[in-house]
PDB file of C-alpha atoms in Angstrom:
ATOM      1  CA  MET N   1     -17.640 -16.333   8.797  1.00 64.00           C
ATOM      2  CA  ALA N   2     -16.824 -12.790   9.105  1.00 78.00           C
ATOM      3  CA  HIS N   3     -15.878 -10.886   5.781  1.00 87.00           C
ATOM      4  CA  THR N   4     -11.891 -10.200   5.571  1.00 94.00           C
ATOM      5  CA  PRO N   5     -11.556  -6.689   4.197  1.00 96.00           C
ATOM      6  CA  SER N   6      -9.460  -6.311   1.104  1.00 96.00           C
ATOM      7  CA  VAL N   7      -7.121  -3.383   0.107  1.00 97.00           C
ATOM      8  CA  LEU N   8      -5.448  -2.708  -2.854  1.00 96.00           C
ATOM      9  CA  PHE N   9      -2.427  -0.433  -2.934  1.00 96.00           C
ATOM     10  CA  VAL N  10      -1.827   1.170  -6.522  1.00 93.00           C
ATOM     11  CA  CYS N  11       1.258   3.543  -7.544  1.00 91.00           C
ATOM     12  CA  VAL N  12       2.909   4.442 -10.953  1.00 89.00           C
ATOM     13  CA  HIS N  13       5.712   1.889 -10.518  1.00 92.00           C
ATOM     14  CA  ASP N  14       4.259  -0.596  -7.703  1.00 95.00           C
ATOM     15  CA  ALA N  15       7.922  -0.485  -6.539  1.00 96.00           C
ATOM     16  CA  GLY N  16       8.083   1.846  -3.728  1.00 97.00           C
ATOM     17  CA  ARG N  17       4.889   3.733  -1.860  1.00 96.00           C
ATOM     18  CA  SER N  18       2.734   0.855  -2.409  1.00 96.00           C
ATOM     19  CA  GLN N  19       5.040  -1.857  -1.555  1.00 98.00           C
ATOM     20  CA  MET N  20       5.842  -0.329   1.652  1.00 98.00           C
ATOM     21  CA  ALA N  21       2.150   0.260   2.191  1.00 98.00           C
ATOM     22  CA  ALA N  22       1.436  -3.352   1.631  1.00 98.00           C
ATOM     23  CA  GLY N  23       4.504  -4.251   3.812  1.00 98.00           C
ATOM     24  CA  PHE N  24       3.167  -2.242   6.681  1.00 98.00           C
ATOM     25  CA  LEU N  25      -0.323  -3.697   6.087  1.00 98.00           C
ATOM     26  CA  ARG N  26       0.831  -7.249   6.152  1.00 97.00           C
ATOM     27  CA  ALA N  27       2.913  -6.951   9.246  1.00 97.00           C
ATOM     28  CA  LEU N  28       0.337  -4.871  11.286  1.00 96.00           C
ATOM     29  CA  ALA N  29      -2.664  -6.630  10.028  1.00 96.00           C
ATOM     30  CA  GLY N  30      -1.447 -10.086   9.720  1.00 94.00           C
ATOM     31  CA  ASP N  31      -4.468 -12.098   8.113  1.00 94.00           C
ATOM     32  CA  ARG N  32      -7.288  -9.660   9.191  1.00 94.00           C
ATOM     33  CA  ILE N  33      -6.725  -7.970   5.717  1.00 97.00           C
ATOM     34  CA  GLU N  34      -5.890  -9.160   2.380  1.00 97.00           C
ATOM     35  CA  VAL N  35      -3.632  -6.834   0.666  1.00 97.00           C
ATOM     36  CA  ARG N  36      -2.867  -6.209  -3.032  1.00 96.00           C
ATOM     37  CA  THR N  37      -0.724  -4.011  -5.064  1.00 96.00           C
ATOM     38  CA  GLY N  38      -0.635  -3.006  -8.751  1.00 94.00           C
ATOM     39  CA  GLY N  39       1.099  -0.345 -10.742  1.00 92.00           C
ATOM     40  CA  SER N  40      -0.275   1.885 -13.486  1.00 88.00           C
ATOM     41  CA  GLU N  41       3.386   1.338 -15.297  1.00 90.00           C
ATOM     42  CA  PRO N  42       5.223  -1.274 -12.961  1.00 94.00           C
ATOM     43  CA  ALA N  43       8.811  -1.358 -12.812  1.00 96.00           C
ATOM     44  CA  ASN N  44      11.166  -4.001 -13.227  1.00 96.00           C
ATOM     45  CA  GLU N  45      12.045  -4.412  -9.634  1.00 97.00           C
ATOM     46  CA  LEU N  46      11.506  -2.728  -6.354  1.00 97.00           C
ATOM     47  CA  ASN N  47      13.075   0.610  -5.274  1.00 97.00           C
ATOM     48  CA  PRO N  48      16.261  -0.344  -3.443  1.00 97.00           C
ATOM     49  CA  ALA N  49      15.884   2.606  -1.152  1.00 97.00           C
ATOM     50  CA  ALA N  50      12.049   1.419  -0.343  1.00 98.00           C
ATOM     51  CA  VAL N  51      13.479  -2.124   0.543  1.00 98.00           C
ATOM     52  CA  ALA N  52      16.219  -0.578   2.550  1.00 98.00           C
ATOM     53  CA  VAL N  53      14.105   1.640   4.748  1.00 98.00           C
ATOM     54  CA  MET N  54      11.443  -1.132   5.714  1.00 98.00           C
ATOM     55  CA  ALA N  55      14.363  -3.522   6.368  1.00 98.00           C
ATOM     56  CA  GLU N  56      15.763  -0.762   9.259  1.00 98.00           C
ATOM     57  CA  ILE N  57      12.199  -1.664  11.032  1.00 98.00           C
ATOM     58  CA  ASP N  58      12.585  -5.257  10.309  1.00 98.00           C
ATOM     59  CA  ILE N  59       9.954  -5.340   7.749  1.00 98.00           C
ATOM     60  CA  ASP N  60      11.235  -7.443   4.694  1.00 98.00           C
ATOM     61  CA  ILE N  61       9.788  -6.475   1.407  1.00 98.00           C
ATOM     62  CA  SER N  62      12.554  -7.911  -0.850  1.00 97.00           C
ATOM     63  CA  GLY N  63      10.360 -10.677  -2.094  1.00 97.00           C
ATOM     64  CA  ALA N  64       7.497  -8.402  -3.632  1.00 97.00           C
ATOM     65  CA  ARG N  65       7.368  -7.792  -7.161  1.00 97.00           C
ATOM     66  CA  PRO N  66       5.755  -4.881  -9.159  1.00 97.00           C
ATOM     67  CA  THR N  67       3.137  -5.957 -10.880  1.00 95.00           C
ATOM     68  CA  PRO N  68       0.615  -4.276 -13.613  1.00 94.00           C
ATOM     69  CA  LEU N  69      -2.617  -3.023 -12.169  1.00 90.00           C
ATOM     70  CA  ALA N  70      -5.449  -5.413 -12.782  1.00 88.00           C
ATOM     71  CA  HIS N  71      -9.185  -4.423 -13.058  1.00 85.00           C
ATOM     72  CA  ASP N  72     -10.046  -7.476 -11.290  1.00 88.00           C
ATOM     73  CA  ALA N  73      -8.038  -6.691  -8.564  1.00 89.00           C
ATOM     74  CA  VAL N  74      -9.700  -3.458  -8.307  1.00 88.00           C
ATOM     75  CA  GLY N  75     -13.005  -4.698  -8.330  1.00 88.00           C
ATOM     76  CA  LEU N  76     -12.477  -7.678  -5.689  1.00 91.00           C
ATOM     77  CA  SER N  77     -11.088  -4.606  -3.106  1.00 94.00           C
ATOM     78  CA  ASP N  78     -12.918  -3.161  -0.602  1.00 94.00           C
ATOM     79  CA  VAL N  79     -10.602  -0.216  -0.364  1.00 96.00           C
ATOM     80  CA  VAL N  80      -8.724   1.088  -3.256  1.00 94.00           C
ATOM     81  CA  VAL N  81      -5.590   3.421  -2.274  1.00 95.00           C
ATOM     82  CA  THR N  82      -3.991   5.477  -5.331  1.00 92.00           C
ATOM     83  CA  MET N  83      -0.822   7.142  -4.285  1.00 91.00           C
ATOM     84  CA  GLY N  84       0.149   9.160  -7.438  1.00 78.00           C
ATOM     85  CA  CYS N  85      -1.458   6.982 -10.385  1.00 69.00           C
ATOM     86  CA  GLY N  86      -3.534   9.814 -11.616  1.00 63.00           C
ATOM     87  CA  GLU N  87      -6.773   8.723 -13.410  1.00 64.00           C
ATOM     88  CA  VAL N  88      -5.562   5.338 -14.664  1.00 67.00           C
ATOM     89  CA  CYS N  89      -7.462   3.487 -11.737  1.00 72.00           C
ATOM     90  CA  PRO N  90     -10.795   1.947 -13.043  1.00 72.00           C
ATOM     91  CA  TYR N  91     -13.800   3.063 -10.892  1.00 76.00           C
ATOM     92  CA  PHE N  92     -16.077   0.276  -9.602  1.00 80.00           C
ATOM     93  CA  PRO N  93     -19.301   1.478  -7.732  1.00 84.00           C
ATOM     94  CA  GLY N  94     -19.283   0.357  -3.851  1.00 85.00           C
ATOM     95  CA  ILE N  95     -15.692   0.576  -3.858  1.00 89.00           C
ATOM     96  CA  SER N  96     -14.080   2.821  -1.159  1.00 93.00           C
ATOM     97  CA  TYR N  97     -11.244   4.680  -2.813  1.00 91.00           C
ATOM     98  CA  ARG N  98      -8.603   6.714  -1.138  1.00 93.00           C
ATOM     99  CA  ASP N  99      -5.882   8.981  -2.580  1.00 92.00           C
ATOM    100  CA  TRP N 100      -2.772   9.057  -0.293  1.00 94.00           C
ATOM    101  CA  VAL N 101      -0.529  12.208  -1.400  1.00 92.00           C
ATOM    102  CA  LEU N 102       2.900  11.046  -0.854  1.00 93.00           C
ATOM    103  CA  ALA N 103       6.193  11.921  -2.618  1.00 93.00           C
ATOM    104  CA  ASP N 104       7.597   9.322  -5.103  1.00 92.00           C
ATOM    105  CA  PRO N 105      10.641   7.694  -3.353  1.00 94.00           C
ATOM    106  CA  ALA N 106      12.156   7.124  -6.918  1.00 93.00           C
ATOM    107  CA  GLY N 107      15.571   9.056  -6.629  1.00 94.00           C
ATOM    108  CA  GLN N 108      15.043  10.552  -3.653  1.00 96.00           C
ATOM    109  CA  PRO N 109      17.795  10.405  -0.663  1.00 97.00           C
ATOM    110  CA  ILE N 110      17.370   7.682   1.972  1.00 97.00           C
ATOM    111  CA  GLU N 111      16.260  10.299   4.670  1.00 97.00           C
ATOM    112  CA  VAL N 112      13.403  11.781   2.418  1.00 97.00           C
ATOM    113  CA  VAL N 113      12.182   7.967   1.473  1.00 98.00           C
ATOM    114  CA  ARG N 114      12.218   7.418   5.430  1.00 98.00           C
ATOM    115  CA  ASN N 115      10.107  10.089   5.600  1.00 98.00           C
ATOM    116  CA  ILE N 116       7.701   8.487   3.109  1.00 97.00           C
ATOM    117  CA  ARG N 117       7.913   5.388   5.274  1.00 98.00           C
ATOM    118  CA  ASP N 118       7.209   6.639   8.406  1.00 98.00           C
ATOM    119  CA  HIS N 119       4.022   8.799   6.683  1.00 98.00           C
ATOM    120  CA  LEU N 120       2.572   5.463   5.362  1.00 98.00           C
ATOM    121  CA  ARG N 121       2.879   3.935   8.923  1.00 98.00           C
ATOM    122  CA  ILE N 122       0.585   6.330  10.248  1.00 98.00           C
ATOM    123  CA  LEU N 123      -1.956   6.059   7.268  1.00 98.00           C
ATOM    124  CA  VAL N 124      -1.880   2.506   7.417  1.00 98.00           C
ATOM    125  CA  GLY N 125      -2.383   2.224  10.913  1.00 96.00           C
ATOM    126  CA  ASN N 126      -5.538   4.360  10.764  1.00 97.00           C
ATOM    127  CA  LEU N 127      -6.908   2.385   7.969  1.00 97.00           C
ATOM    128  CA  ILE N 128      -6.371  -0.806   9.906  1.00 96.00           C
ATOM    129  CA  ALA N 129      -8.067   0.962  12.772  1.00 95.00           C
ATOM    130  CA  GLU N 130     -11.005   1.443  10.333  1.00 94.00           C
ATOM    131  CA  LEU N 131     -11.417  -1.807   8.783  1.00 94.00           C
ATOM    132  CA  VAL N 132     -10.852  -3.786  11.643  1.00 91.00           C
ATOM    133  CA  PRO N 133     -11.709  -2.246  14.805  1.00 78.00           C
ATOM    134  CA  VAL N 134     -10.730  -3.431  18.202  1.00 71.00           C
ATOM    135  CA  PRO N 135     -13.676  -4.317  20.175  1.00 66.00           C
ATOM    136  CA  ALA N 136     -14.495  -2.664  23.183  1.00 58.00           C
ATOM    137  CA  ARG N 137     -14.113  -4.286  26.425  1.00 65.00           C
TER     138      ARG N 137
END
């Protein structure tokens, strides 16, 4: 049985960037990659602008909830993608860490949040291609 790679997206509030990235990963990779999110200081609810811009492209993240960053989630992940959470993410040897530099969508106009979403789509697509490459024919 093949190993299913797992990715943990981490940002401060787990309400915008990490949730949009997770939405893309679920929509584009399906069950080929396991996805988790966490926040160093999780918000009480998702960023409404993040939910709205994802809905514009038919990805519904409205049911997601910000969650605290759990050390266990880091240890169970093959790849940890941080987005603006600084040094709060615990380090585990053998795990691949990435830091995606993206603006925080909190309080931003919808056009800025759309740009963040579009940048995330590219980054997530590249990550999928790396983790579950399509076999050559």
